């Protein structure tokens, strides 16, 4: 049997960046394969990479191609993943499936964090759209993202949890698992499409430098959990919670009626909500993803600066 490490392909760009300790930002690929329609998915992937480079950091989009785990997909590989028909949604438990089948797939937040842990490129910062969490009225559907956040020490930048979830329950779970929830420039937990949720964060911080200092303090105590940074969607693209709520409820009811569960649920809801909002929710989704890539790159830069100071 091949060792897992031998199935990991690190791009030359990421290798070089890791070798000279440049700042690196990991990006997931489920958003490409299952979260957004074509051709917006490819456009967005390229835009996120560009935004990270513009901040002077190196992007590492992570995903599976033919059973190999890529840390830093090249432009051509991203294009392949974005256009592939038969792709899996890959969380940590699905690694063995795609490896043994030689399959391709987009890694979820949990899958991407798990990949970073094994990647040997010292990736500390990761940008996504919205994390998974506890689903509404679905019996017992809790995203593996929460488990990964509880056990893998990285700084994860998101726009809150996806609004389709049970947000209070998701926040309770994060508290139980000792995952600090930082509000970036806000004391309110953002709800993905909306800047507001009526729910609090555990701490408000206002600069990338403060976030890095906080994360270092968190891990200095011996904590192994992630630090979750929630960055509200830019105001120009935000949709208010009062407008979103009935739409989310309708989409959730439809999913229940159609008996859509498990891995299919999130993609179904995102697509249905986009239809119901005539594309506005997708615009918000694209906007918050780019916004998170930018902030993650700034945090990665501040992280590297702090590391250098520590070594000097
Ligand atoms: N955020 C988005 N679009 C997405 C996702 C997040 O804007 O498609 C993906 C992430 O990869 C996340 C996953 O990890 O949805 C959660 O899926 P589930 O609820 O099945 O764990
Ligand atoms: Mn789920």
PDB file of N, CA and C in Angstrom, residues 201-278:
ATOM      1  N   UNK A 201     -20.088  37.043  19.080  1.00  0.00           N
ATOM      2  CA  UNK A 201     -18.845  36.284  18.895  1.00  0.00           C
ATOM      3  C   UNK A 201     -18.144  36.195  20.249  1.00  0.00           C
ATOM      4  N   UNK A 202     -17.037  35.429  20.337  1.00  0.00           N
ATOM      5  CA  UNK A 202     -16.380  35.377  21.638  1.00  0.00           C
ATOM      6  C   UNK A 202     -15.434  36.548  21.848  1.00  0.00           C
ATOM      7  N   UNK A 203     -14.922  37.133  20.741  1.00  0.00           N
ATOM      8  CA  UNK A 203     -14.066  38.314  20.889  1.00  0.00           C
ATOM      9  C   UNK A 203     -14.064  39.115  19.587  1.00  0.00           C
ATOM     10  N   UNK A 204     -14.058  40.432  19.709  1.00  0.00           N
ATOM     11  CA  UNK A 204     -13.928  41.288  18.524  1.00  0.00           C
ATOM     12  C   UNK A 204     -12.483  41.731  18.374  1.00  0.00           C
ATOM     13  N   UNK A 205     -11.912  41.609  17.160  1.00  0.00           N
ATOM     14  CA  UNK A 205     -10.577  42.126  16.882  1.00  0.00           C
ATOM     15  C   UNK A 205     -10.648  42.913  15.584  1.00  0.00           C
ATOM     16  N   UNK A 206      -9.757  43.931  15.468  1.00  0.00           N
ATOM     17  CA  UNK A 206      -9.934  44.855  14.362  1.00  0.00           C
ATOM     18  C   UNK A 206      -8.799  44.904  13.340  1.00  0.00           C
ATOM     19  N   UNK A 207      -7.701  44.185  13.597  1.00  0.00           N
ATOM     20  CA  UNK A 207      -6.605  44.200  12.625  1.00  0.00           C
ATOM     21  C   UNK A 207      -6.014  42.797  12.484  1.00  0.00           C
ATOM     22  N   UNK A 208      -5.387  42.518  11.325  1.00  0.00           N
ATOM     23  CA  UNK A 208      -4.722  41.216  11.140  1.00  0.00           C
ATOM     24  C   UNK A 208      -3.674  40.964  12.230  1.00  0.00           C
ATOM     25  N   UNK A 209      -2.972  42.016  12.633  1.00  0.00           N
ATOM     26  CA  UNK A 209      -1.931  41.868  13.654  1.00  0.00           C
ATOM     27  C   UNK A 209      -2.536  41.387  14.980  1.00  0.00           C
ATOM     28  N   UNK A 210      -3.668  41.990  15.361  1.00  0.00           N
ATOM     29  CA  UNK A 210      -4.334  41.563  16.599  1.00  0.00           C
ATOM     30  C   UNK A 210      -4.775  40.099  16.514  1.00  0.00           C
ATOM     31  N   UNK A 211      -5.219  39.701  15.321  1.00  0.00           N
ATOM     32  CA  UNK A 211      -5.671  38.315  15.135  1.00  0.00           C
ATOM     33  C   UNK A 211      -4.503  37.351  15.322  1.00  0.00           C
ATOM     34  N   UNK A 212      -3.351  37.713  14.753  1.00  0.00           N
ATOM     35  CA  UNK A 212      -2.168  36.857  14.884  1.00  0.00           C
ATOM     36  C   UNK A 212      -1.733  36.771  16.354  1.00  0.00           C
ATOM     37  N   UNK A 213      -1.730  37.910  17.041  1.00  0.00           N
ATOM     38  CA  UNK A 213      -1.348  37.899  18.467  1.00  0.00           C
ATOM     39  C   UNK A 213      -2.307  37.021  19.267  1.00  0.00           C
ATOM     40  N   UNK A 214      -3.575  37.120  18.938  1.00  0.00           N
ATOM     41  CA  UNK A 214      -4.581  36.303  19.619  1.00  0.00           C
ATOM     42  C   UNK A 214      -4.328  34.811  19.373  1.00  0.00           C
ATOM     43  N   UNK A 215      -4.078  34.452  18.123  1.00  0.00           N
ATOM     44  CA  UNK A 215      -3.874  33.038  17.783  1.00  0.00           C
ATOM     45  C   UNK A 215      -2.639  32.491  18.494  1.00  0.00           C
ATOM     46  N   UNK A 216      -1.601  33.299  18.544  1.00  0.00           N
ATOM     47  CA  UNK A 216      -0.379  32.849  19.221  1.00  0.00           C
ATOM     48  C   UNK A 216      -0.659  32.634  20.710  1.00  0.00           C
ATOM     49  N   UNK A 217      -1.426  33.531  21.299  1.00  0.00           N
ATOM     50  CA  UNK A 217      -1.774  33.378  22.718  1.00  0.00           C
ATOM     51  C   UNK A 217      -2.605  32.113  22.918  1.00  0.00           C
ATOM     52  N   UNK A 218      -3.544  31.869  22.000  1.00  0.00           N
ATOM     53  CA  UNK A 218      -4.415  30.693  22.090  1.00  0.00           C
ATOM     54  C   UNK A 218      -3.592  29.413  22.074  1.00  0.00           C
ATOM     55  N   UNK A 219      -2.653  29.333  21.130  1.00  0.00           N
ATOM     56  CA  UNK A 219      -1.872  28.097  21.012  1.00  0.00           C
ATOM     57  C   UNK A 219      -0.782  28.003  22.087  1.00  0.00           C
ATOM     58  N   UNK A 220      -0.386  29.152  22.643  1.00  0.00           N
ATOM     59  CA  UNK A 220       0.639  29.111  23.701  1.00  0.00           C
ATOM     60  C   UNK A 220       0.094  28.421  24.954  1.00  0.00           C
ATOM     61  N   UNK A 221      -1.232  28.367  25.076  1.00  0.00           N
ATOM     62  CA  UNK A 221      -1.816  27.710  26.250  1.00  0.00           C
ATOM     63  C   UNK A 221      -1.874  26.193  26.079  1.00  0.00           C
ATOM     64  N   UNK A 222      -1.470  25.734  24.895  1.00  0.00           N
ATOM     65  CA  UNK A 222      -1.523  24.299  24.643  1.00  0.00           C
ATOM     66  C   UNK A 222      -2.782  23.876  23.901  1.00  0.00           C
ATOM     67  N   UNK A 223      -3.672  24.835  23.622  1.00  0.00           N
ATOM     68  CA  UNK A 223      -4.883  24.535  22.850  1.00  0.00           C
ATOM     69  C   UNK A 223      -4.521  24.019  21.460  1.00  0.00           C
ATOM     70  N   UNK A 224      -5.318  23.076  20.986  1.00  0.00           N
ATOM     71  CA  UNK A 224      -5.068  22.532  19.643  1.00  0.00           C
ATOM     72  C   UNK A 224      -6.180  22.917  18.666  1.00  0.00           C
ATOM     73  N   UNK A 225      -7.162  23.660  19.153  1.00  0.00           N
ATOM     74  CA  UNK A 225      -8.283  24.012  18.271  1.00  0.00           C
ATOM     75  C   UNK A 225      -7.914  25.153  17.336  1.00  0.00           C
ATOM     76  N   UNK A 226      -8.719  25.298  16.297  1.00  0.00           N
ATOM     77  CA  UNK A 226      -8.531  26.387  15.339  1.00  0.00           C
ATOM     78  C   UNK A 226      -8.988  27.706  15.946  1.00  0.00           C
ATOM     79  N   UNK A 227      -8.600  28.790  15.284  1.00  0.00           N
ATOM     80  CA  UNK A 227      -9.118  30.110  15.612  1.00  0.00           C
ATOM     81  C   UNK A 227      -9.980  30.521  14.422  1.00  0.00           C
ATOM     82  N   UNK A 228     -11.264  30.726  14.670  1.00  0.00           N
ATOM     83  CA  UNK A 228     -12.187  31.030  13.580  1.00  0.00           C
ATOM     84  C   UNK A 228     -12.386  32.540  13.470  1.00  0.00           C
ATOM     85  N   UNK A 229     -12.013  33.090  12.316  1.00  0.00           N
ATOM     86  CA  UNK A 229     -12.176  34.524  12.089  1.00  0.00           C
ATOM     87  C   UNK A 229     -13.412  34.723  11.222  1.00  0.00           C
ATOM     88  N   UNK A 230     -14.380  35.478  11.721  1.00  0.00           N
ATOM     89  CA  UNK A 230     -15.584  35.713  10.923  1.00  0.00           C
ATOM     90  C   UNK A 230     -15.562  37.148  10.407  1.00  0.00           C
ATOM     91  N   UNK A 231     -15.644  37.249   9.085  1.00  0.00           N
ATOM     92  CA  UNK A 231     -15.471  38.500   8.360  1.00  0.00           C
ATOM     93  C   UNK A 231     -16.775  38.800   7.620  1.00  0.00           C
ATOM     94  N   UNK A 232     -17.523  39.818   8.045  1.00  0.00           N
ATOM     95  CA  UNK A 232     -18.832  40.047   7.421  1.00  0.00           C
ATOM     96  C   UNK A 232     -18.732  40.339   5.923  1.00  0.00           C
ATOM     97  N   UNK A 233     -19.703  39.861   5.175  1.00  0.00           N
ATOM     98  CA  UNK A 233     -19.786  40.140   3.729  1.00  0.00           C
ATOM     99  C   UNK A 233     -19.779  41.660   3.516  1.00  0.00           C
ATOM    100  N   UNK A 234     -19.091  42.174   2.470  1.00  0.00           N
ATOM    101  CA  UNK A 234     -19.098  43.611   2.216  1.00  0.00           C
ATOM    102  C   UNK A 234     -20.530  44.156   2.101  1.00  0.00           C
ATOM    103  N   UNK A 235     -20.748  45.324   2.689  1.00  0.00           N
ATOM    104  CA  UNK A 235     -22.085  45.907   2.779  1.00  0.00           C
ATOM    105  C   UNK A 235     -22.805  46.046   1.444  1.00  0.00           C
ATOM    106  N   UNK A 236     -22.068  46.366   0.381  1.00  0.00           N
ATOM    107  CA  UNK A 236     -22.702  46.580  -0.920  1.00  0.00           C
ATOM    108  C   UNK A 236     -23.356  45.301  -1.461  1.00  0.00           C
ATOM    109  N   UNK A 237     -22.866  44.132  -1.038  1.00  0.00           N
ATOM    110  CA  UNK A 237     -23.411  42.876  -1.554  1.00  0.00           C
ATOM    111  C   UNK A 237     -24.227  42.115  -0.515  1.00  0.00           C
ATOM    112  N   UNK A 238     -24.340  42.674   0.691  1.00  0.00           N
ATOM    113  CA  UNK A 238     -25.049  41.960   1.764  1.00  0.00           C
ATOM    114  C   UNK A 238     -26.558  41.952   1.510  1.00  0.00           C
ATOM    115  N   UNK A 239     -27.219  40.919   2.005  1.00  0.00           N
ATOM    116  CA  UNK A 239     -28.687  40.844   1.976  1.00  0.00           C
ATOM    117  C   UNK A 239     -29.119  40.724   3.440  1.00  0.00           C
ATOM    118  N   UNK A 240     -30.132  41.513   3.822  1.00  0.00           N
ATOM    119  CA  UNK A 240     -30.479  41.537   5.249  1.00  0.00           C
ATOM    120  C   UNK A 240     -31.032  40.191   5.695  1.00  0.00           C
ATOM    121  N   UNK A 241     -30.873  39.930   6.994  1.00  0.00           N
ATOM    122  CA  UNK A 241     -31.331  38.658   7.541  1.00  0.00           C
ATOM    123  C   UNK A 241     -32.847  38.516   7.405  1.00  0.00           C
ATOM    124  N   UNK A 242     -33.551  39.642   7.575  1.00  0.00           N
ATOM    125  CA  UNK A 242     -35.014  39.561   7.498  1.00  0.00           C
ATOM    126  C   UNK A 242     -35.474  39.200   6.086  1.00  0.00           C
ATOM    127  N   UNK A 243     -34.702  39.624   5.095  1.00  0.00           N
ATOM    128  CA  UNK A 243     -35.049  39.259   3.722  1.00  0.00           C
ATOM    129  C   UNK A 243     -34.671  37.802   3.426  1.00  0.00           C
ATOM    130  N   UNK A 244     -33.551  37.363   3.976  1.00  0.00           N
ATOM    131  CA  UNK A 244     -33.049  36.007   3.690  1.00  0.00           C
ATOM    132  C   UNK A 244     -33.856  34.915   4.377  1.00  0.00           C
ATOM    133  N   UNK A 245     -34.299  35.207   5.592  1.00  0.00           N
ATOM    134  CA  UNK A 245     -34.870  34.148   6.434  1.00  0.00           C
ATOM    135  C   UNK A 245     -36.031  33.383   5.776  1.00  0.00           C
ATOM    136  N   UNK A 246     -37.059  34.084   5.231  1.00  0.00           N
ATOM    137  CA  UNK A 246     -38.154  33.326   4.596  1.00  0.00           C
ATOM    138  C   UNK A 246     -37.681  32.493   3.405  1.00  0.00           C
ATOM    139  N   UNK A 247     -36.695  33.004   2.683  1.00  0.00           N
ATOM    140  CA  UNK A 247     -36.182  32.280   1.512  1.00  0.00           C
ATOM    141  C   UNK A 247     -35.465  30.997   1.952  1.00  0.00           C
ATOM    142  N   UNK A 248     -34.668  31.127   3.018  1.00  0.00           N
ATOM    143  CA  UNK A 248     -33.957  29.951   3.534  1.00  0.00           C
ATOM    144  C   UNK A 248     -34.958  28.924   4.048  1.00  0.00           C
ATOM    145  N   UNK A 249     -36.008  29.428   4.715  1.00  0.00           N
ATOM    146  CA  UNK A 249     -37.016  28.499   5.234  1.00  0.00           C
ATOM    147  C   UNK A 249     -37.716  27.748   4.112  1.00  0.00           C
ATOM    148  N   UNK A 250     -38.020  28.492   3.044  1.00  0.00           N
ATOM    149  CA  UNK A 250     -38.674  27.834   1.910  1.00  0.00           C
ATOM    150  C   UNK A 250     -37.766  26.758   1.302  1.00  0.00           C
ATOM    151  N   UNK A 251     -36.502  27.106   1.076  1.00  0.00           N
ATOM    152  CA  UNK A 251     -35.569  26.141   0.478  1.00  0.00           C
ATOM    153  C   UNK A 251     -35.397  24.929   1.395  1.00  0.00           C
ATOM    154  N   UNK A 252     -35.349  25.160   2.710  1.00  0.00           N
ATOM    155  CA  UNK A 252     -35.181  24.059   3.657  1.00  0.00           C
ATOM    156  C   UNK A 252     -36.394  23.135   3.629  1.00  0.00           C
ATOM    157  N   UNK A 253     -37.592  23.747   3.545  1.00  0.00           N
ATOM    158  CA  UNK A 253     -38.823  22.928   3.470  1.00  0.00           C
ATOM    159  C   UNK A 253     -38.808  22.070   2.217  1.00  0.00           C
ATOM    160  N   UNK A 254     -38.384  22.658   1.103  1.00  0.00           N
ATOM    161  CA  UNK A 254     -38.339  21.905  -0.158  1.00  0.00           C
ATOM    162  C   UNK A 254     -37.369  20.739  -0.057  1.00  0.00           C
ATOM    163  N   UNK A 255     -36.242  20.982   0.602  1.00  0.00           N
ATOM    164  CA  UNK A 255     -35.244  19.908   0.762  1.00  0.00           C
ATOM    165  C   UNK A 255     -35.824  18.768   1.580  1.00  0.00           C
ATOM    166  N   UNK A 256     -36.573  19.134   2.613  1.00  0.00           N
ATOM    167  CA  UNK A 256     -37.177  18.092   3.459  1.00  0.00           C
ATOM    168  C   UNK A 256     -38.188  17.277   2.671  1.00  0.00           C
ATOM    169  N   UNK A 257     -38.997  17.998   1.892  1.00  0.00           N
ATOM    170  CA  UNK A 257     -40.030  17.320   1.101  1.00  0.00           C
ATOM    171  C   UNK A 257     -39.386  16.381   0.083  1.00  0.00           C
ATOM    172  N   UNK A 258     -38.284  16.824  -0.499  1.00  0.00           N
ATOM    173  CA  UNK A 258     -37.589  15.999  -1.507  1.00  0.00           C
ATOM    174  C   UNK A 258     -36.677  14.972  -0.858  1.00  0.00           C
ATOM    175  N   UNK A 259     -36.650  14.960   0.468  1.00  0.00           N
ATOM    176  CA  UNK A 259     -35.803  14.022   1.230  1.00  0.00           C
ATOM    177  C   UNK A 259     -34.343  14.101   0.806  1.00  0.00           C
ATOM    178  N   UNK A 260     -33.832  15.339   0.748  1.00  0.00           N
ATOM    179  CA  UNK A 260     -32.418  15.526   0.429  1.00  0.00           C
ATOM    180  C   UNK A 260     -31.652  15.653   1.740  1.00  0.00           C
ATOM    181  N   UNK A 261     -30.670  14.752   1.910  1.00  0.00           N
ATOM    182  CA  UNK A 261     -29.914  14.735   3.161  1.00  0.00           C
ATOM    183  C   UNK A 261     -28.416  14.706   2.877  1.00  0.00           C
ATOM    184  N   UNK A 262     -27.657  14.692   3.963  1.00  0.00           N
ATOM    185  CA  UNK A 262     -26.213  14.409   3.914  1.00  0.00           C
ATOM    186  C   UNK A 262     -25.475  15.376   3.013  1.00  0.00           C
ATOM    187  N   UNK A 263     -24.519  14.851   2.259  1.00  0.00           N
ATOM    188  CA  UNK A 263     -23.632  15.700   1.459  1.00  0.00           C
ATOM    189  C   UNK A 263     -24.367  16.503   0.389  1.00  0.00           C
ATOM    190  N   UNK A 264     -25.547  16.026  -0.008  1.00  0.00           N
ATOM    191  CA  UNK A 264     -26.277  16.727  -1.078  1.00  0.00           C
ATOM    192  C   UNK A 264     -27.011  17.973  -0.562  1.00  0.00           C
ATOM    193  N   UNK A 265     -27.209  18.020   0.745  1.00  0.00           N
ATOM    194  CA  UNK A 265     -28.078  19.066   1.291  1.00  0.00           C
ATOM    195  C   UNK A 265     -27.526  20.479   1.049  1.00  0.00           C
ATOM    196  N   UNK A 266     -26.266  20.706   1.433  1.00  0.00           N
ATOM    197  CA  UNK A 266     -25.695  22.053   1.289  1.00  0.00           C
ATOM    198  C   UNK A 266     -25.727  22.526  -0.172  1.00  0.00           C
ATOM    199  N   UNK A 267     -25.237  21.720  -1.138  1.00  0.00           N
ATOM    200  CA  UNK A 267     -25.299  22.189  -2.533  1.00  0.00           C
ATOM    201  C   UNK A 267     -26.726  22.472  -3.002  1.00  0.00           C
ATOM    202  N   UNK A 268     -27.684  21.628  -2.595  1.00  0.00           N
ATOM    203  CA  UNK A 268     -29.085  21.854  -2.993  1.00  0.00           C
ATOM    204  C   UNK A 268     -29.577  23.207  -2.484  1.00  0.00           C
ATOM    205  N   UNK A 269     -29.345  23.465  -1.200  1.00  0.00           N
ATOM    206  CA  UNK A 269     -29.850  24.702  -0.597  1.00  0.00           C
ATOM    207  C   UNK A 269     -29.213  25.932  -1.244  1.00  0.00           C
ATOM    208  N   UNK A 270     -27.881  25.882  -1.453  1.00  0.00           N
ATOM    209  CA  UNK A 270     -27.196  27.043  -2.029  1.00  0.00           C
ATOM    210  C   UNK A 270     -27.765  27.370  -3.406  1.00  0.00           C
ATOM    211  N   UNK A 271     -28.027  26.325  -4.202  1.00  0.00           N
ATOM    212  CA  UNK A 271     -28.513  26.545  -5.553  1.00  0.00           C
ATOM    213  C   UNK A 271     -29.954  27.073  -5.539  1.00  0.00           C
ATOM    214  N   UNK A 272     -30.761  26.480  -4.704  1.00  0.00           N
ATOM    215  CA  UNK A 272     -32.180  26.880  -4.634  1.00  0.00           C
ATOM    216  C   UNK A 272     -32.314  28.330  -4.148  1.00  0.00           C
ATOM    217  N   UNK A 273     -31.474  28.681  -3.167  1.00  0.00           N
ATOM    218  CA  UNK A 273     -31.525  30.047  -2.630  1.00  0.00           C
ATOM    219  C   UNK A 273     -31.080  31.049  -3.698  1.00  0.00           C
ATOM    220  N   UNK A 274     -30.127  30.644  -4.505  1.00  0.00           N
ATOM    221  CA  UNK A 274     -29.670  31.513  -5.583  1.00  0.00           C
ATOM    222  C   UNK A 274     -30.806  31.752  -6.585  1.00  0.00           C
ATOM    223  N   UNK A 275     -31.563  30.699  -6.887  1.00  0.00           N
ATOM    224  CA  UNK A 275     -32.716  30.858  -7.792  1.00  0.00           C
ATOM    225  C   UNK A 275     -33.741  31.808  -7.182  1.00  0.00           C
ATOM    226  N   UNK A 276     -34.035  31.578  -5.903  1.00  0.00           N
ATOM    227  CA  UNK A 276     -35.084  32.352  -5.242  1.00  0.00           C
ATOM    228  C   UNK A 276     -34.708  33.826  -5.073  1.00  0.00           C
ATOM    229  N   UNK A 277     -33.413  34.115  -5.008  1.00  0.00           N
ATOM    230  CA  UNK A 277     -32.980  35.515  -4.867  1.00  0.00           C
ATOM    231  C   UNK A 277     -32.568  36.106  -6.222  1.00  0.00           C
ATOM    232  N   UNK A 278     -32.846  35.395  -7.292  1.00  0.00           N
ATOM    233  CA  UNK A 278     -32.482  35.811  -8.653  1.00  0.00           C
ATOM    234  C   UNK A 278     -30.984  36.135  -8.750  1.00  0.00           C
TER     235      UNK A 278
END
